[in-house]
């Protein structure tokens, strides 16, 4: 609570601050300068994405930010192309299910590792953490062979199964459950809840900020996932958005304006997810029931 | 009906033994306070009773049932924690109702019970608030309310007042005592504050290092401490301890005075004579000590004086209107019946 409450006034203060009256010193200038550079670096790709999506094909390699003859033709084309809807729906379904599964399973495991003292819990935790060190690229082949054997190729399940639980999420949730005082859990135990009820009705609401952060990470990660969905899917109807978008055009003739249009549209759900969950991150209420 | 009996409770964490055989009978409706310095095992005892921790050996009996192997919820107890532990994401109403979640009562009965408890605790207007909209005292009351709705045989309190400021603590102390008189359940209350213990308890259990030092009414532990630890722990400022040796029917203090302690003691035995500051006054007659006043602490109606008596310093109480001055030489006296004699080695009370 303390930490979170401190953040709020700071952001409020930042928003209210007018341009400083006194002359800015050198250090401050440099700081602003680098922040500005950072800002440019973040905004430019988005600006180019939108700008390219408004250009005619012949103008794509002209790197002007403002198109000479802006057009919404690309949007009409992409939205009228039935495949785009398929991909969009596929991506939504996969990202949503994966997010829900991660929120539930990661926090279940994290909670267990954090709040139950059983022999070997440390080893389990280390084992989970160590999987963080294995890059996806290395896992893709075993995943593929496994999917092939079980007949999961070209199915939703095939796309989703590697990501239904993540080591990172488990670690994150374990660390957050450390902040939930044992008193809460013991009080609930005396009140007669079983362990699953305690986890769901007492512990989970107290780590909402972490759940929101996890949900954003997982959703974005799956929304933009490329390599695995590309490998595991064969048919165009099973593509996710990133895979589908990259298939606009072939090697000789990549249709950048269409890809950028699709990309621009596909940022909308990520914005929505972020807007929904970020307020939970800012307004955490973990400690309010305790003497703070 | 709901006696609480502890029989030879032992608790060991890994290799360290925390409780060394705690035995106690708490009668139905009794208010028992566990008191002792930090780390003496008070909370551990309470957690064993609650079932949050398993005893290494020994039995716990509540209302005639051995509950060793029962889950906390089946033991017919309720516990109030030092940190309140009320759920921040639920309203007061929900928090209180939480205690009844697993009960088989109908919804109306539960609601009625919630209202009843809110009424007893004077919280009816607060029912729809969240914990962060409550003051510390109100939060603690919610925690007590959550324990009360279940109407348990035994209430367990673990230092519930230590997060409150002094004034509120006094007030809540009174409220809990009134509550006890009204509800009449058995209460086990843990604190490290001896004033809380003295004012609230029917009986006090004084613990140290996992051993019970003495069990008795507040008057008993104050007037007849079983050993030097209890003698020093109960009462503030602490009891003065004056070293001496038994010499015939009297004790010869190392500071030179002979005092009659009115008991038969083995000659030559090394002893400590205890006398409380409130029993020790400046007085020319029957002096047992003599020394120079080093500090005066006026408290209004009386003044605490610190007197250096060759080697050790003792605390005495003087009249508030004409206290001795710093540096003045005073003689201190106490009535024989207010003297306590302890064995110097074991610390056990001898008279
Ligand atoms: N889980 C544990 N593992 C190991 N030792 C423990 C554990 N819990 C408590 N102890 C030890 O047991 C002893 C008694 O602890 P306990 O919490 O009962 O003390 P307490 O009397 O309640 O003290 P306080 O007044 O500080 O609350 C302490 O020395 C503590 O270090
Ligand atoms: Mg304690």
XYZ file of C-alpha atoms and ligand atoms in Angstrom:
675
model
C 0.000 0.000 0.000
C 2.663 2.413 1.037
C 4.583 2.043 -2.201
C 1.528 2.335 -4.355
C 0.164 5.348 -2.537
C 3.441 7.108 -3.025
C 3.243 6.665 -6.755
C -0.088 8.382 -7.105
C 0.817 11.825 -5.805
C 3.991 11.761 -7.897
C 2.132 11.162 -11.131
C -0.460 13.732 -10.138
C 2.309 16.167 -9.429
C 3.929 15.450 -12.757
C 0.711 16.082 -14.593
C 0.134 19.359 -12.809
C 3.655 20.693 -13.182
C 3.773 23.618 -15.589
C 6.937 24.476 -17.473
C 9.441 25.534 -14.814
C 9.949 29.279 -14.524
C 13.589 29.188 -13.462
C 16.189 28.559 -16.185
C 16.832 24.846 -16.582
C 20.362 23.826 -15.708
C 22.611 21.676 -17.887
C 21.864 18.401 -16.136
C 18.184 18.912 -16.519
C 18.598 19.803 -20.161
C 20.565 16.630 -20.826
C 18.001 14.545 -19.024
C 15.201 15.975 -21.102
C 17.227 15.605 -24.229
C 17.770 11.888 -23.708
C 14.174 11.352 -22.696
C 13.205 13.120 -25.881
C 15.471 10.852 -27.942
C 13.926 7.846 -26.212
C 10.470 9.170 -26.953
C 11.333 9.626 -30.630
C 12.706 6.093 -30.809
C 9.455 4.769 -29.361
C 7.119 6.845 -31.472
C 8.821 6.676 -34.860
C 7.985 3.031 -35.679
C 4.363 3.649 -34.792
C 4.309 6.822 -36.870
C 5.804 4.982 -39.824
C 3.396 2.122 -39.400
C 0.426 4.458 -39.591
C 1.947 6.545 -42.341
C 2.756 3.502 -44.480
C -0.729 2.151 -43.992
C -2.037 5.348 -45.585
C 0.205 5.190 -48.693
C -0.280 3.790 -52.140
C 2.065 0.862 -52.990
C 4.315 2.933 -55.260
C 4.993 5.377 -52.469
C 5.959 2.847 -49.768
C 9.698 3.115 -50.308
C 9.555 6.883 -50.204
C 10.329 7.383 -46.521
C 8.351 10.598 -46.072
C 6.315 10.599 -42.904
C 3.379 12.398 -44.530
C 2.053 10.491 -47.574
C 1.788 12.561 -50.742
C -1.596 11.150 -51.600
C -3.079 9.693 -48.420
C -5.582 6.898 -48.930
C -7.666 4.597 -46.804
C -7.763 2.091 -49.617
C -5.510 -0.304 -47.658
C -7.923 -0.356 -44.725
C -10.846 -1.086 -46.975
C -8.890 -3.849 -48.618
C -7.731 -5.518 -45.382
C -11.109 -5.264 -43.705
C -12.889 -6.642 -46.737
C -10.455 -9.544 -46.986
C -12.142 -12.391 -45.051
C -8.846 -13.869 -43.933
C -8.077 -10.912 -41.723
C -11.142 -11.624 -39.565
C -10.126 -15.230 -39.178
C -6.685 -14.271 -38.008
C -8.023 -11.600 -35.741
C -10.444 -14.023 -34.086
C -7.768 -16.713 -33.806
C -5.417 -14.288 -32.143
C -8.077 -13.031 -29.749
C -9.131 -16.537 -28.714
C -5.574 -17.732 -28.240
C -4.383 -14.650 -26.374
C -7.438 -14.609 -24.094
C -7.346 -18.291 -23.175
C -3.617 -18.185 -22.627
C -3.950 -15.110 -20.448
C -6.674 -16.642 -18.290
C -4.722 -19.875 -17.919
C -1.570 -18.031 -16.965
C -3.349 -15.905 -14.403
C -4.815 -19.006 -12.788
C -1.994 -21.531 -13.057
C 0.930 -19.196 -12.448
C -0.700 -17.824 -9.335
C -1.719 -21.271 -8.084
C 1.818 -22.536 -8.354
C 3.322 -19.274 -7.106
C 0.975 -19.301 -4.118
C 1.787 -22.890 -3.278
C 5.522 -22.290 -3.491
C 5.212 -19.202 -1.363
C 2.761 -20.156 1.356
C 3.186 -23.889 1.883
C 6.238 -25.347 3.542
C 6.829 -28.754 2.021
C 10.051 -30.624 1.480
C 11.559 -29.974 -1.921
C 9.740 -26.705 -2.558
C 13.010 -24.923 -3.042
C 14.114 -27.422 -5.662
C 10.806 -27.103 -7.488
C 11.177 -23.345 -7.485
C 14.722 -23.484 -8.825
C 13.655 -25.965 -11.492
C 10.901 -23.626 -12.632
C 13.228 -20.643 -12.644
C 15.906 -22.466 -14.588
C 13.531 -22.969 -17.510
C 13.709 -19.203 -17.956
C 17.220 -19.682 -19.287
C 16.149 -21.834 -22.225
C 15.300 -19.715 -25.274
C 12.126 -20.414 -27.248
C 14.147 -21.167 -30.371
C 15.614 -24.212 -28.666
C 12.251 -25.516 -27.606
C 10.500 -25.121 -30.907
C 11.750 -28.394 -32.359
C 10.788 -30.603 -29.406
C 7.426 -28.833 -29.258
C 6.929 -29.489 -32.924
C 7.795 -33.172 -32.662
C 5.493 -33.500 -29.700
C 2.642 -31.747 -31.491
C 3.154 -33.942 -34.492
C 2.991 -37.085 -32.428
C -0.131 -36.060 -30.547
C -1.815 -34.666 -33.636
C -1.827 -31.114 -32.337
C -0.429 -29.508 -35.480
C -2.592 -26.826 -36.955
C -4.940 -26.641 -33.938
C -5.614 -23.945 -31.301
C -4.347 -26.297 -28.652
C -1.137 -26.772 -30.609
C -0.577 -23.041 -30.766
C -1.426 -22.474 -27.102
C -0.015 -25.355 -25.117
C 3.577 -24.147 -24.704
C 2.408 -20.886 -23.148
C -0.407 -21.917 -20.813
C 1.929 -21.543 -17.863
C 5.126 -19.549 -17.727
C 8.076 -19.673 -15.394
C 8.232 -15.921 -15.389
C 4.595 -15.614 -14.338
C 5.063 -18.181 -11.599
C 8.073 -16.324 -10.303
C 6.263 -12.992 -10.438
C 3.260 -14.344 -8.551
C 5.374 -16.082 -5.937
C 7.175 -12.846 -5.201
C 3.890 -10.975 -4.913
C 2.311 -13.532 -2.633
C 5.218 -12.927 -0.283
C 3.631 -9.541 0.393
C 0.378 -11.127 1.534
C 0.695 -11.469 5.306
C 0.233 -14.980 6.695
C -2.251 -13.562 9.195
C -4.822 -13.188 6.412
C -4.432 -16.773 5.405
C -4.508 -18.112 8.928
C -7.535 -16.015 9.795
C -9.321 -17.506 6.808
C -8.248 -20.981 7.827
C -9.785 -20.443 11.254
C -12.895 -19.052 9.588
C -13.238 -22.438 7.949
C -12.238 -21.899 4.319
C -10.438 -24.685 2.528
C -7.092 -23.981 0.932
C -8.491 -23.431 -2.546
C -11.083 -21.001 -1.231
C -8.410 -19.143 0.690
C -6.340 -18.796 -2.439
C -9.262 -17.554 -4.487
C -11.202 -15.349 -2.067
C -8.425 -14.020 0.129
C -5.043 -14.202 -1.552
C -5.973 -13.470 -5.166
C -7.814 -10.194 -4.514
C -4.798 -8.996 -2.573
C -2.422 -9.412 -5.517
C -4.638 -7.816 -8.160
C -1.911 -5.417 -9.290
C 0.384 -8.333 -10.017
C -2.388 -10.212 -11.782
C -3.050 -7.181 -13.949
C 0.615 -6.853 -14.836
C 0.801 -10.540 -15.615
C -2.330 -10.350 -17.756
C -0.864 -7.497 -19.789
C 2.456 -9.268 -20.287
C 0.902 -12.543 -21.293
C -1.691 -11.009 -23.562
C 0.844 -8.861 -25.391
C 3.316 -11.720 -25.592
C 0.799 -14.028 -27.206
C -0.754 -11.351 -29.350
C 2.588 -10.671 -30.974
C 3.983 -14.233 -30.874
C 5.324 -15.169 -34.269
C 7.774 -18.055 -34.534
C 5.803 -20.825 -32.840
C 2.426 -20.018 -34.429
C 4.170 -19.810 -37.804
C 5.681 -23.251 -37.357
C 2.724 -25.057 -35.870
C 0.060 -23.783 -38.262
C -0.315 -24.881 -41.869
C -3.680 -23.743 -43.063
C -4.443 -20.085 -43.644
C -7.549 -20.258 -41.418
C -5.445 -21.253 -38.421
C -2.952 -18.385 -38.747
C -2.706 -15.838 -35.995
C -2.552 -12.169 -36.905
C 1.238 -11.766 -37.024
C 1.618 -14.917 -39.094
C -1.232 -13.961 -41.366
C -0.005 -10.411 -41.873
C 3.425 -11.607 -42.862
C 1.799 -13.732 -45.523
C 0.529 -10.688 -47.406
C 2.598 -10.909 -50.527
C 5.428 -13.319 -51.210
C 9.210 -13.140 -50.974
C 9.571 -11.159 -54.170
C 6.862 -8.667 -53.467
C 6.108 -7.901 -49.838
C 3.030 -5.705 -49.565
C 4.224 -3.447 -46.780
C 1.271 -1.109 -46.946
C -1.112 -4.004 -46.236
C 1.069 -5.461 -43.489
C 1.253 -2.065 -41.823
C -2.473 -1.607 -42.112
C -3.081 -4.948 -40.437
C -0.514 -4.126 -37.795
C -2.156 -0.790 -37.105
C -5.525 -2.459 -36.638
C -4.030 -5.170 -34.487
C -2.662 -2.686 -31.957
C -6.211 -1.773 -30.957
C -6.883 -4.805 -28.723
C -3.537 -4.378 -26.969
C -4.446 -0.786 -26.217
C -7.789 -1.899 -24.799
C -6.188 -4.569 -22.617
C -3.670 -2.109 -21.344
C -6.288 0.517 -20.544
C -8.423 -2.002 -18.667
C -5.673 -3.436 -16.522
C -3.344 -0.570 -15.870
C -5.630 1.012 -13.306
C -5.352 -2.119 -11.185
C -1.618 -1.773 -11.292
C -1.783 1.765 -10.069
C -4.430 1.189 -7.427
C -3.140 -1.773 -5.488
C -4.695 -2.282 -2.086
C -2.647 -5.038 -0.547
C -2.040 -3.708 2.908
C -5.177 -1.720 3.652
C -6.570 -4.364 5.993
C -3.462 -4.408 8.094
C -1.966 -1.818 10.283
C -0.081 0.153 7.645
C -18.923 -26.421 29.284
C -15.973 -25.083 27.375
C -13.009 -25.615 29.594
C -9.668 -25.359 27.852
C -7.047 -27.763 29.086
C -3.413 -27.775 28.018
C -1.473 -30.845 29.027
C 2.285 -30.814 28.823
C 2.497 -28.988 25.503
C 5.879 -29.164 23.841
C 6.778 -27.432 20.611
C 10.045 -27.840 18.783
C 11.031 -26.044 15.595
C 13.748 -27.983 13.832
C 16.125 -28.307 16.743
C 15.131 -25.444 18.997
C 12.581 -26.226 21.643
C 10.253 -23.280 22.021
C 7.746 -24.630 24.554
C 8.882 -26.867 27.384
C 5.760 -28.525 28.687
C 2.939 -26.022 29.113
C 0.135 -27.276 31.358
C -2.862 -25.184 32.251
C -6.566 -25.470 33.024
C -8.675 -22.585 31.832
C -12.171 -22.737 33.252
C -15.306 -22.017 31.300
C -15.835 -18.282 31.022
C -12.469 -17.411 32.442
C -10.335 -14.563 31.101
C -6.744 -15.764 31.076
C -3.887 -13.534 30.002
C -0.534 -14.869 28.857
C 2.192 -12.371 29.494
C 5.938 -12.478 29.079
C 8.851 -10.896 27.275
C 9.248 -11.102 23.517
C 10.046 -14.554 22.212
C 8.888 -16.440 25.290
C 6.405 -18.541 23.346
C 3.086 -16.790 23.958
C 2.068 -16.657 20.328
C 3.262 -20.188 19.783
C 1.031 -21.438 22.597
C -1.917 -19.575 21.121
C -1.233 -20.955 17.654
C -1.130 -24.444 19.041
C -4.509 -23.921 20.675
C -5.878 -22.509 17.422
C -4.510 -25.414 15.439
C -2.404 -23.266 13.151
C 0.581 -25.242 14.324
C 0.874 -28.860 15.475
C 2.202 -29.583 18.944
C 5.294 -31.743 19.061
C 3.790 -33.511 22.039
C 1.071 -32.925 24.606
C -2.706 -32.591 24.474
C -5.151 -29.780 23.961
C -8.683 -30.272 25.158
C -11.523 -27.868 24.397
C -14.935 -28.467 25.943
C -14.050 -32.033 26.846
C -12.734 -33.005 23.395
C -9.111 -33.586 22.583
C -8.638 -31.388 19.538
C -5.054 -32.214 18.618
C -6.017 -33.654 15.269
C -8.838 -31.262 14.397
C -8.620 -28.508 11.806
C -8.729 -24.960 13.187
C -12.284 -24.509 11.954
C -13.495 -27.564 13.851
C -12.029 -26.542 17.186
C -14.749 -24.093 18.107
C -12.327 -21.231 18.545
C -11.889 -17.801 17.008
C -8.751 -15.749 16.865
C -8.016 -12.038 16.687
C -4.614 -11.121 15.315
C -2.278 -8.318 16.222
C -2.467 -6.956 12.687
C -6.264 -7.303 12.650
C -6.084 -9.337 9.453
C -9.373 -8.020 8.161
C -9.673 -8.331 4.415
C -9.053 -4.993 2.694
C -11.124 -5.877 -0.359
C -14.309 -6.584 1.576
C -16.710 -4.266 3.346
C -17.084 -4.409 7.100
C -20.314 -6.351 6.651
C -18.596 -8.952 4.526
C -15.635 -9.133 6.835
C -17.840 -9.832 9.814
C -19.970 -12.243 7.834
C -16.866 -14.062 6.734
C -16.677 -15.829 10.044
C -20.001 -17.518 9.268
C -19.206 -18.563 5.722
C -18.806 -22.199 6.500
C -21.631 -22.403 9.019
C -24.799 -24.222 8.102
C -27.142 -21.494 9.278
C -29.684 -20.031 6.871
C -29.007 -16.705 5.198
C -31.497 -14.869 7.430
C -29.976 -16.302 10.557
C -26.534 -15.251 9.414
C -27.668 -11.741 8.570
C -29.386 -11.455 11.905
C -26.260 -12.581 13.680
C -24.145 -10.058 11.737
C -26.467 -7.240 12.720
C -26.455 -8.383 16.313
C -22.680 -8.351 16.485
C -22.436 -5.010 14.717
C -24.870 -3.686 17.274
C -22.925 -5.024 20.251
C -19.744 -3.504 18.888
C -21.503 -0.268 17.995
C -20.561 -0.467 14.329
C -23.917 -0.449 12.590
C -23.148 2.747 10.620
C -19.798 1.396 9.504
C -21.092 -1.802 7.937
C -20.730 -0.675 4.343
C -17.286 0.811 4.650
C -14.037 -0.732 3.505
C -11.249 -1.255 6.037
C -9.143 1.580 4.670
C -11.939 3.961 5.615
C -11.721 2.946 9.259
C -9.533 4.058 12.134
C -7.221 1.614 13.861
C -9.613 1.068 16.732
C -12.523 0.489 14.386
C -10.515 -2.018 12.401
C -9.702 -3.887 15.550
C -13.385 -3.898 16.407
C -14.192 -5.406 13.023
C -11.640 -8.119 13.715
C -13.277 -8.809 17.063
C -16.662 -8.799 15.356
C -15.522 -11.421 12.893
C -14.463 -13.586 15.787
C -17.701 -12.958 17.680
C -20.195 -13.919 14.974
C -19.168 -17.508 15.252
C -19.955 -17.577 18.942
C -16.906 -19.743 19.655
C -16.245 -21.619 22.865
C -12.847 -20.000 23.194
C -11.624 -16.620 21.972
C -7.932 -16.259 21.275
C -6.390 -12.799 21.154
C -2.783 -12.286 20.081
C -1.666 -8.840 21.207
C -4.716 -7.208 19.653
C -4.058 -3.819 21.164
C -0.375 -3.332 20.549
C -0.896 -1.401 17.311
C -3.173 1.146 18.947
C -2.097 4.369 20.599
C -2.094 4.553 24.364
C -5.472 6.197 24.799
C -7.268 3.915 22.390
C -5.621 0.952 23.990
C -7.062 1.856 27.368
C -10.475 2.255 25.806
C -10.358 -1.032 23.887
C -9.090 -2.776 26.995
C -12.239 -1.726 28.741
C -14.422 -2.692 25.789
C -12.965 -6.166 25.572
C -13.474 -6.641 29.278
C -17.089 -5.510 29.020
C -17.554 -7.788 26.066
C -16.281 -10.672 28.090
C -18.699 -9.924 30.892
C -21.518 -9.743 28.394
C -20.718 -12.765 26.248
C -19.165 -14.871 28.958
C -16.953 -16.984 26.726
C -13.581 -18.324 27.649
C -10.830 -15.953 26.558
C -7.118 -16.477 26.173
C -5.401 -13.166 25.647
C -1.728 -12.675 24.843
C 0.162 -9.504 25.590
C 3.596 -8.398 26.620
C 2.181 -5.422 28.478
C 1.891 -6.234 32.167
C -0.575 -3.406 32.775
C -2.931 -4.945 30.229
C -2.467 -8.282 31.917
C -3.152 -6.947 35.400
C -6.218 -4.949 34.427
C -7.985 -7.509 32.276
C -7.184 -10.931 33.588
C -9.052 -13.243 35.894
C -5.828 -15.172 35.969
C -2.405 -14.312 34.606
C 0.020 -16.802 33.148
C 3.563 -15.495 33.203
C 5.913 -17.136 30.733
C 9.614 -17.001 30.078
C 11.698 -18.969 27.580
C 8.939 -21.478 26.981
C 8.268 -22.210 30.656
C 5.327 -21.094 32.747
C 6.738 -19.125 35.662
C 3.563 -18.594 37.614
C -0.195 -18.811 37.232
C -2.398 -16.753 39.500
C -4.834 -13.914 39.914
C -3.424 -10.429 39.407
C -3.312 -9.976 43.173
C -1.465 -13.234 43.696
C 1.229 -12.589 41.146
C 1.662 -9.082 42.464
C 1.752 -9.871 46.146
C 3.199 -13.367 46.050
C 5.531 -13.615 43.083
C 6.878 -17.121 42.724
C 10.354 -16.038 41.713
C 12.509 -13.045 40.934
C 11.499 -13.045 37.280
C 7.808 -12.665 38.082
C 8.613 -10.186 40.822
C 10.511 -7.964 38.411
C 8.155 -8.452 35.468
C 4.941 -7.515 37.262
C 4.698 -3.971 38.526
C 6.326 -0.815 37.237
C 8.862 0.378 38.091
C 10.356 -3.025 38.780
C 10.858 -4.472 42.229
C 14.175 -3.584 43.880
C 16.364 -6.576 44.665
C 18.732 -6.251 47.606
C 21.379 -8.936 48.055
C 21.991 -10.293 51.554
C 22.684 -13.347 53.657
C 20.527 -15.120 56.221
C 21.848 -14.515 59.688
C 19.810 -16.081 62.461
C 16.186 -15.000 62.211
C 17.044 -12.019 60.060
C 18.708 -11.162 56.805
C 21.869 -9.133 56.810
C 21.902 -7.017 53.674
C 25.225 -6.477 51.997
C 24.560 -2.775 52.420
C 24.824 -3.286 56.169
C 21.294 -3.260 57.547
C 19.711 -6.149 59.369
C 16.117 -6.789 58.495
C 13.567 -9.057 60.036
C 11.773 -10.948 57.306
C 9.629 -12.958 59.689
C 10.400 -16.439 58.437
C 12.563 -19.427 59.250
C 15.493 -19.564 56.851
C 18.660 -21.631 56.779
C 21.513 -19.648 58.215
C 24.207 -18.555 55.814
C 22.010 -18.779 52.757
C 22.528 -16.140 50.067
C 19.243 -14.386 49.325
C 17.715 -11.467 47.475
C 15.284 -9.299 49.367
C 12.715 -7.777 47.056
C 10.834 -4.606 47.806
C 8.603 -2.705 45.418
C 9.246 1.008 44.914
C 5.701 1.732 46.046
C 6.456 -0.005 49.364
C 9.745 1.800 49.929
C 9.591 5.308 51.379
C 11.968 7.833 52.931
C 11.627 7.364 56.657
C 14.018 7.706 59.588
C 12.474 4.792 61.521
C 13.010 1.115 60.689
C 15.332 1.985 57.851
C 16.548 -0.866 55.683
C 18.595 1.226 53.301
C 20.499 4.468 53.238
C 21.915 6.441 50.322
C 22.082 9.620 48.279
C 19.270 10.678 45.976
C 20.618 10.777 42.423
C 17.493 11.511 40.371
C 13.964 12.694 41.161
C 11.037 12.022 38.855
C 7.985 13.983 39.963
C 4.716 12.288 38.946
C 2.410 14.762 40.656
C 0.907 13.006 43.619
C 4.205 11.298 44.321
C 7.834 11.448 43.270
C 10.051 8.577 42.219
C 13.479 8.863 43.742
C 16.517 6.937 42.601
C 18.826 6.303 45.509
C 22.392 5.084 45.184
C 23.096 2.658 47.996
C 26.685 1.661 47.580
C 26.905 -0.508 44.490
C 23.261 -0.655 43.436
C 20.569 1.884 42.814
C 17.076 1.447 44.199
C 13.842 3.205 43.338
C 11.543 4.471 46.050
C 8.427 6.581 46.204
C 8.336 9.828 48.128
C 5.557 12.264 48.848
C 4.783 14.509 45.887
C 4.598 17.724 47.909
C 7.889 17.658 49.823
C 10.182 15.317 47.942
C 13.835 14.983 48.935
C 16.311 16.940 46.858
C 18.930 15.496 44.562
C 22.112 14.811 46.531
C 20.266 14.620 49.850
C 21.028 11.629 52.056
C 17.902 9.609 52.802
C 17.034 6.535 54.837
C 14.407 4.255 53.304
C 12.047 1.943 55.124
C 9.494 -0.667 54.220
C 6.974 -2.681 56.216
C 8.120 -6.256 56.900
C 5.040 -7.718 55.215
C 6.007 -5.966 51.986
C 9.376 -7.659 51.769
C 9.889 -10.695 49.541
C 12.784 -13.066 49.988
C 14.185 -15.077 47.107
C 16.975 -17.580 46.868
C 19.910 -15.783 45.271
C 20.863 -18.763 43.100
C 17.563 -20.213 41.906
C 15.468 -17.073 42.198
C 12.659 -19.035 43.897
C 10.568 -17.274 46.520
C 11.435 -18.390 50.057
C 8.929 -16.594 52.234
N 8.289 -20.863 12.482
C 9.270 -20.802 13.412
N 10.451 -21.428 13.204
C 11.423 -21.366 14.128
N 11.340 -20.722 15.289
C 10.188 -20.068 15.556
C 9.105 -20.072 14.635
N 8.092 -19.351 15.171
C 8.549 -18.912 16.346
N 9.793 -19.338 16.595
C 10.584 -19.072 17.806
O 9.819 -19.428 18.917
C 10.036 -18.532 19.976
C 8.714 -18.078 20.536
O 8.043 -17.323 19.563
P 6.657 -16.636 19.833
O 6.222 -16.021 18.555
O 5.747 -17.605 20.459
O 7.049 -15.514 20.854
P 6.087 -14.465 21.564
O 6.106 -14.787 23.014
O 4.782 -14.415 20.902
O 6.874 -13.123 21.355
P 6.328 -11.676 20.915
O 5.947 -10.976 22.174
O 7.540 -11.055 20.288
O 5.207 -11.876 19.970
C 10.888 -17.411 19.444
O 12.194 -17.578 19.958
C 10.870 -17.607 17.954
O 12.109 -17.284 17.414
Mg 3.769 -13.014 19.597
